[in-house]
XYZ file of C-alpha atoms in Angstrom:
523
model
C -96.645 184.682 149.464
C -95.343 185.288 145.946
C -97.681 186.290 143.154
C -99.413 183.634 141.090
C -97.441 182.341 138.050
C -98.359 183.976 134.604
C -99.350 187.294 136.227
C -97.414 190.330 136.019
C -97.533 192.256 139.047
C -97.684 195.867 139.468
C -98.357 198.220 142.291
C -102.168 198.779 143.120
C -103.586 202.188 143.953
C -101.280 203.899 146.343
C -102.190 203.121 149.923
C -101.068 206.058 151.707
C -103.200 208.639 150.080
C -104.632 210.882 152.236
C -108.304 212.585 152.251
C -108.206 215.783 149.591
C -109.667 218.614 151.121
C -110.927 221.472 148.709
C -109.227 224.828 149.410
C -111.157 228.138 149.053
C -110.976 229.418 145.477
C -109.711 233.058 144.539
C -111.358 235.060 141.909
C -112.885 233.203 139.205
C -114.408 233.885 136.049
C -115.616 232.180 132.676
C -113.887 231.398 129.506
C -116.159 230.497 126.688
C -113.611 227.706 125.714
C -112.123 225.539 128.389
C -109.017 224.900 126.389
C -108.315 228.747 126.069
C -105.210 230.044 127.856
C -106.008 231.973 131.091
C -105.967 235.750 130.766
C -105.441 238.296 133.813
C -108.189 238.153 136.268
C -110.496 240.913 136.850
C -111.903 242.144 140.304
C -111.597 239.330 142.672
C -114.910 237.810 143.816
C -115.745 236.173 147.294
C -114.541 232.492 147.688
C -116.607 230.085 145.880
C -117.680 227.000 147.896
C -118.127 228.972 151.210
C -121.230 230.252 152.751
C -120.558 233.798 154.220
C -118.016 236.546 153.756
C -114.910 236.175 152.060
C -111.677 235.345 154.013
C -108.059 235.131 153.060
C -106.746 232.123 151.515
C -104.287 229.934 153.441
C -106.503 228.023 155.521
C -104.897 225.598 157.886
C -104.043 222.161 156.732
C -105.016 219.199 158.696
C -102.303 216.300 158.683
C -103.321 212.685 158.490
C -101.779 210.742 161.294
C -99.229 208.186 160.471
C -100.354 204.699 159.465
C -99.657 202.552 162.368
C -102.141 199.829 161.558
C -101.256 196.082 161.469
C -101.447 194.893 157.866
C -102.463 191.549 156.586
C -100.136 189.409 154.457
C -99.197 190.929 151.154
C -99.607 188.775 148.216
C -97.824 191.237 145.809
C -95.630 194.128 145.979
C -93.831 196.668 143.696
C -94.775 200.113 144.725
C -92.968 203.116 143.059
C -92.705 206.774 143.736
C -95.685 209.023 142.813
C -95.195 212.066 140.529
C -96.555 215.097 141.919
C -99.580 216.190 140.111
C -99.624 219.548 138.067
C -102.382 221.889 138.343
C -104.301 222.835 135.336
C -103.732 226.608 136.383
C -99.925 226.210 136.561
C -99.763 224.208 133.102
C -98.366 225.970 130.054
C -100.918 226.741 127.206
C -99.822 223.673 125.342
C -100.203 221.343 128.144
C -103.695 222.902 129.245
C -105.014 222.097 125.765
C -103.621 218.663 125.498
C -106.379 217.041 127.056
C -109.380 218.462 124.888
C -108.195 220.670 122.095
C -105.736 218.360 120.843
C -108.476 215.766 119.984
C -111.148 218.260 118.744
C -113.237 218.096 121.927
C -113.680 221.944 122.376
C -117.113 222.674 123.898
C -119.398 224.860 122.134
C -119.415 228.492 122.452
C -121.616 229.777 125.440
C -125.087 230.791 124.331
C -128.234 231.766 126.430
C -127.333 230.491 130.002
C -129.135 227.179 131.221
C -128.332 227.696 134.690
C -127.415 230.516 137.103
C -124.472 230.000 139.276
C -124.279 231.247 142.859
C -123.392 234.942 142.720
C -123.790 235.310 139.051
C -126.959 237.587 139.323
C -127.319 240.989 140.678
C -129.544 241.392 143.764
C -133.128 242.231 143.876
C -134.307 239.831 141.136
C -132.036 241.420 138.397
C -131.836 239.055 135.486
C -128.622 236.933 134.826
C -126.606 238.157 132.122
C -125.769 235.497 129.314
C -122.417 236.933 128.858
C -119.743 234.431 130.173
C -117.538 235.544 133.089
C -114.171 237.023 132.685
C -111.105 234.398 132.550
C -110.228 232.968 135.783
C -107.081 234.263 138.052
C -104.521 231.704 139.225
C -105.780 228.910 141.623
C -105.354 230.392 145.309
C -104.281 227.217 146.941
C -101.313 225.155 148.112
C -98.720 223.768 145.912
C -99.754 220.809 143.939
C -99.602 217.389 145.699
C -100.037 218.607 149.076
C -103.315 218.144 151.379
C -105.510 221.265 151.099
C -108.094 222.460 153.409
C -111.722 221.627 152.963
C -114.086 224.374 152.514
C -116.345 224.851 155.700
C -119.834 226.220 155.219
C -119.777 228.992 157.915
C -123.106 231.014 158.604
C -124.476 233.558 157.882
C -125.506 232.215 154.634
C -126.233 234.339 151.438
C -129.338 233.601 149.406
C -128.295 231.474 146.564
C -129.259 233.280 143.381
C -129.190 229.864 141.138
C -131.447 227.947 143.727
C -134.585 228.481 141.450
C -132.853 227.241 138.313
C -131.510 224.270 140.369
C -134.898 223.434 141.606
C -136.330 223.474 138.127
C -133.564 220.799 137.050
C -134.302 218.786 140.387
C -138.017 218.664 139.155
C -136.992 217.459 135.735
C -135.034 214.863 137.485
C -138.032 213.810 139.595
C -139.036 210.254 138.601
C -142.641 209.335 137.946
C -143.796 207.065 140.763
C -145.935 205.232 138.365
C -142.964 204.741 136.028
C -140.834 203.689 138.738
C -143.124 201.456 140.273
C -143.754 199.594 136.855
C -140.174 199.049 136.158
C -139.363 197.896 139.665
C -142.142 195.459 139.441
C -140.676 193.911 136.211
C -137.040 194.135 137.677
C -138.317 192.090 140.842
C -140.282 189.499 138.783
C -136.958 188.516 136.951
C -134.784 188.906 140.089
C -136.925 186.748 141.927
C -137.045 183.955 139.299
C -133.211 184.021 139.288
C -133.084 183.771 142.876
C -135.174 180.747 143.252
C -132.939 178.912 140.698
C -129.935 179.998 142.368
C -130.855 178.551 145.567
C -131.309 175.220 143.913
C -127.792 175.196 142.833
C -124.845 173.612 144.594
C -122.535 176.297 146.137
C -125.172 179.142 145.855
C -127.996 177.393 148.312
C -127.914 180.216 150.783
C -128.101 183.259 148.699
C -130.476 186.121 149.748
C -130.930 189.286 147.807
C -129.340 192.613 149.394
C -131.418 195.848 148.845
C -128.627 198.574 147.799
C -128.193 201.073 145.110
C -129.597 204.432 144.147
C -133.132 202.875 144.130
C -133.237 202.124 147.827
C -130.852 205.250 148.537
C -133.652 207.331 147.059
C -131.075 209.280 144.730
C -132.023 207.764 141.506
C -132.244 210.430 138.681
C -133.428 210.943 134.925
C -135.284 207.593 134.283
C -136.056 204.176 136.013
C -134.119 202.356 133.361
C -130.807 201.323 135.578
C -130.979 199.074 138.626
C -128.452 197.530 140.845
C -129.060 193.999 142.578
C -126.735 192.305 144.999
C -127.120 188.651 145.784
C -125.538 188.027 149.184
C -124.106 184.654 150.284
C -122.582 184.230 153.849
C -119.260 182.393 153.994
C -118.366 181.599 157.800
C -114.568 181.561 158.906
C -112.824 182.990 155.996
C -109.260 184.329 156.042
C -108.234 187.485 154.130
C -104.951 187.934 152.377
C -104.437 191.534 151.254
C -103.531 191.947 147.672
C -100.376 194.162 146.813
C -101.132 196.624 149.904
C -104.254 197.886 148.288
C -106.274 197.513 151.514
C -109.447 197.079 149.093
C -108.511 193.672 147.323
C -108.129 190.523 148.969
C -107.570 186.693 148.408
C -110.009 184.612 150.420
C -109.259 181.247 152.291
C -111.253 179.210 154.533
C -109.879 178.679 158.004
C -111.232 175.256 157.931
C -112.500 173.714 154.826
C -114.527 170.598 155.639
C -115.167 168.156 152.730
C -118.677 168.848 152.820
C -118.126 172.617 152.182
C -120.196 173.038 148.839
C -117.802 175.974 147.935
C -114.944 173.731 147.703
C -115.574 173.387 144.081
C -114.443 176.907 143.664
C -111.055 176.259 145.425
C -107.771 176.886 143.678
C -104.652 176.146 145.641
C -106.614 176.949 148.959
C -107.876 180.196 147.345
C -111.530 180.768 146.716
C -111.450 181.458 142.981
C -113.415 184.729 142.083
C -113.185 183.812 138.450
C -114.613 180.208 138.965
C -117.308 181.500 141.217
C -118.331 184.339 138.949
C -118.191 182.137 135.867
C -120.607 179.568 137.509
C -123.006 182.385 138.534
C -122.952 183.737 135.082
C -123.504 180.451 133.554
C -126.501 179.794 135.927
C -128.172 183.082 135.080
C -127.714 182.732 131.460
C -129.465 179.305 131.284
C -132.318 180.382 133.702
C -133.204 183.604 131.512
C -134.269 181.428 128.894
C -136.867 180.080 131.079
C -138.625 183.271 131.611
C -141.383 183.495 129.170
C -143.197 186.607 129.935
C -140.546 189.072 129.608
C -137.864 189.566 127.274
C -134.506 189.128 128.986
C -131.066 189.147 127.280
C -127.383 188.997 128.757
C -124.921 191.603 127.643
C -121.365 190.990 126.926
C -119.170 190.703 129.972
C -117.127 193.820 130.594
C -113.376 193.253 131.595
C -112.828 193.322 135.099
C -116.470 193.954 136.241
C -118.027 191.864 138.893
C -121.684 192.297 137.566
C -123.721 190.258 135.278
C -125.661 192.892 133.270
C -129.224 191.852 131.931
C -131.137 193.845 129.494
C -134.914 193.671 130.305
C -137.478 194.471 127.613
C -134.916 196.321 125.460
C -134.821 199.268 127.830
C -134.177 198.519 131.591
C -130.695 197.513 132.337
C -130.005 195.426 135.475
C -126.345 194.891 137.025
C -126.462 191.502 139.228
C -123.467 191.214 141.367
C -122.559 188.186 143.493
C -121.287 189.245 147.289
C -119.622 187.163 149.867
C -121.048 188.024 153.276
C -118.640 188.238 156.311
C -119.882 188.658 159.703
C -116.230 189.073 161.350
C -114.593 192.149 162.290
C -113.863 194.531 159.327
C -110.355 194.404 157.784
C -107.684 196.708 159.469
C -107.435 198.922 156.394
C -110.863 200.357 157.226
C -109.835 201.509 160.737
C -109.361 205.011 159.850
C -112.331 205.170 157.509
C -116.253 206.017 157.864
C -115.295 209.400 159.270
C -118.815 209.953 160.676
C -118.022 210.766 164.308
C -118.716 214.514 163.978
C -121.520 214.071 161.523
C -123.600 211.235 162.473
C -121.924 210.553 166.013
C -119.307 207.992 167.374
C -121.988 205.803 168.515
C -123.392 205.542 164.904
C -119.960 204.801 163.606
C -119.623 201.843 166.236
C -122.888 200.518 165.472
C -122.213 200.694 161.529
C -118.849 198.912 161.948
C -120.691 195.847 163.891
C -122.459 195.122 160.493
C -121.340 192.717 158.174
C -118.949 193.704 155.304
C -118.906 192.082 151.798
C -116.690 190.929 149.120
C -117.450 191.199 145.480
C -115.412 189.266 142.664
C -113.804 192.720 141.173
C -110.665 191.873 139.575
C -107.702 194.082 140.786
C -105.617 195.764 137.920
C -102.144 193.885 137.499
C -99.995 195.520 134.776
C -101.928 195.587 131.484
C -104.489 192.805 132.648
C -106.300 191.929 135.973
C -105.589 189.578 138.884
C -108.766 187.402 138.307
C -108.697 185.762 141.768
C -109.128 188.762 143.924
C -112.374 190.018 145.657
C -112.828 193.511 146.529
C -114.505 194.968 149.707
C -117.872 196.522 149.498
C -119.929 198.680 151.823
C -123.048 199.513 149.597
C -125.346 198.353 152.524
C -123.447 200.921 154.807
C -123.783 203.563 152.025
C -127.629 203.213 151.815
C -127.948 203.480 155.590
C -126.122 206.704 155.659
C -127.866 208.162 152.886
C -131.195 207.172 154.570
C -130.278 208.704 158.062
C -128.118 211.459 156.674
C -128.761 214.190 159.127
C -126.744 215.187 162.455
C -130.375 215.683 163.680
C -132.222 212.289 163.928
C -135.359 214.071 162.461
C -133.518 215.658 159.201
C -135.801 215.697 156.376
C -138.671 214.055 158.265
C -140.802 217.174 158.219
C -140.824 220.474 156.267
C -139.298 222.242 159.149
C -136.128 220.076 159.263
C -135.289 219.822 155.533
C -131.728 219.654 154.165
C -130.401 219.575 150.655
C -127.963 216.981 150.798
C -129.559 214.537 148.534
C -130.394 217.411 146.044
C -126.703 218.087 145.685
C -125.682 214.506 145.285
C -128.481 214.229 142.539
C -127.227 217.284 140.937
C -123.539 216.124 140.928
C -124.693 212.700 139.652
C -126.587 214.342 136.898
C -123.692 216.566 135.969
C -121.325 213.883 135.430
C -124.036 211.559 133.717
C -124.459 214.343 131.088
C -120.836 214.861 130.455
C -120.548 211.204 129.857
C -123.450 211.302 127.340
C -122.021 214.303 125.671
C -118.621 212.641 125.002
C -119.626 209.147 125.030
C -117.801 208.681 121.660
C -114.384 209.907 122.893
C -113.896 207.258 125.829
C -112.339 210.044 127.921
C -114.999 209.664 130.724
C -115.732 206.023 130.502
C -113.658 205.276 133.546
C -115.844 207.744 135.928
C -118.901 206.471 137.710
C -121.452 208.005 139.949
C -119.505 206.218 142.692
C -116.865 208.856 142.340
C -119.311 211.505 142.940
C -120.948 209.768 145.941
C -117.623 209.279 147.657
C -116.611 212.879 147.112
C -120.205 213.669 148.725
C -119.603 211.537 151.589
C -116.141 213.642 152.255
C -118.218 216.769 151.930
C -120.727 215.897 154.413
C -117.770 214.852 156.822
C -116.238 218.529 156.372
C -119.501 220.018 156.756
C -121.667 218.048 159.363
C -124.158 220.524 160.568
C -127.866 220.445 158.921
C -127.767 224.194 159.212
C -124.805 223.959 156.396
C -127.144 222.466 154.049
C -130.256 224.654 154.338
C -132.545 224.218 151.112
C -132.376 228.179 150.496
C -128.793 227.816 149.944
C -128.953 225.124 147.454
C -126.829 227.020 144.731
C -123.896 227.368 147.274
C -124.105 223.940 148.486
C -123.760 222.779 145.259
C -121.204 225.024 144.150
C -119.266 223.851 147.311
C -119.607 220.163 146.222
C -118.390 220.974 142.794
C -115.256 222.873 144.164
C -114.289 219.723 146.170
C -114.720 217.370 143.308
C -112.625 219.827 141.083
C -110.022 219.680 143.630
C -110.069 215.842 143.806
C -109.432 215.902 140.164
C -106.448 218.267 140.065
C -104.666 216.717 143.104
C -105.442 213.228 141.748
C -106.835 212.272 145.248
C -110.057 210.752 146.007
C -109.788 208.343 149.000
C -112.430 205.438 149.361
C -114.700 206.540 152.154
C -114.198 203.391 153.888
C -110.837 202.473 152.991
C -108.579 205.585 153.358
C -105.716 204.157 151.896
C -107.127 203.143 148.718
C -107.179 206.269 146.053
C -109.858 206.181 143.484
C -108.186 208.496 141.405
C -105.020 206.833 141.324
C -103.156 207.031 137.855
C -103.295 203.132 137.921
C -106.991 203.423 137.701
C -107.686 206.540 135.721
C -105.115 208.333 133.579
C -104.360 211.882 134.442
C -105.302 213.216 130.760
C -108.795 211.936 131.768
C -108.989 213.699 135.056
C -107.768 216.848 133.429
C -110.302 216.479 130.719
C -113.131 216.135 133.089
C -111.648 218.815 135.216
C -111.776 221.312 132.145
C -115.311 220.470 131.065
C -116.730 220.941 134.691
C -115.124 224.325 134.916
C -116.386 225.137 131.652
C -120.151 224.250 132.659
C -119.781 225.928 135.928
C -118.287 229.048 134.261
C -121.200 229.183 131.760
C -124.056 228.240 134.068
C -124.148 224.632 133.271
C -125.481 224.583 129.629
C -125.157 220.711 129.685
C -128.133 220.473 132.289
C -130.398 221.564 129.297
C -129.073 219.132 126.791
C -129.912 215.757 125.641
């Protein structure tokens, strides 16, 4: 089928992206300035991101099997060859500074360390030195663009010198139960009011609330001032038409469309219009918040391409409300190789998860310099919640003191790192396209590569966190972060996030890491 008139077509994120796997890193030190040209390395350190003795670089690379899946009908085409990404270490000095130095975004000189990195302290309780580490050596890994092997956490583990300070950061991030309860009560009141109104509207009569997001995943950090709410609406007997080989975006049609179908009002050329439905959804909510008298609620301006309606409650609590179509049919073929939890949670759990419904949210696919407004994007937020709730290989992981792991703690620290960097550079727009979903996706891949609960021992928190940072940096360098459920959909595609933004974030994370994360003590 030809693309819709008036819409410029452009290839969507590349469907053939393979899962990036972080390689073992060679000797690494610190530079006070992330834009500074690298100098010759000093004595090599053990491989970062691995638990146990150092081993030689050049670990085996696992190749992904060729894609032999059947594909849904394609709405638009136009793929082009992808450039091989250049690693930061291989760049010339002028290139290395283009992302940050050219715009005056040089991080401050390292002062007193805010956080100790794994391996940065001498043994027997010696104090950490505030002096920055020496400049790093060349990256020890395969050539750019090739899949790299993931760091595997192999016992025996070393004690993590920075764990105590990381624990202090986690304690700071711990939310007050009283504050969380108070905020959730206010949000539930507003959401309940809106849900009741929507049920009275034609086309939204069967809407229900779906409990997803960091609040229900128990990985919320900092302050209880941001909430995600999803309103689900079951749509029987739909047919999906894949958009531009993305594997993630689809046009939605009805296999049969009786006249009494309340969603017929949103059809456009037999396609369920995401823009029409979202517009009506937004209009109903805007009208109803004026009827809420006991709470101050305002609607924020619509963000281009966003599927959410954002409300500000009492001038301090932000709530994103998203409409989601629920389909109880088989998952699309683009997800067949995704959800790689067989060796982690078991093949049985994977099968059970794939029997659950999937959801479609009115997220517009990027098309040229604009958006294709009629597309719907696959969503598996309910599966993400279930994975995080039952995250251990052992069924009793984290149910008692003897069976604790640090998976969620690492995820919280990664989310906080990105959150702090976004706050630090909020006026520069370099990081505005990065979100906690990128961090969570990378975290799921790390869990797949390191499935044993013993690989996430709380006493090794510093090493586990360093391993997560290593993997995320490699995703940025290779420009590959496959959606955990849709392996062919690359979240770090150049169509979605430009390379200079990824280079900038990579440099800032390296700077923080080499200087013991001073950003954890800011803001």
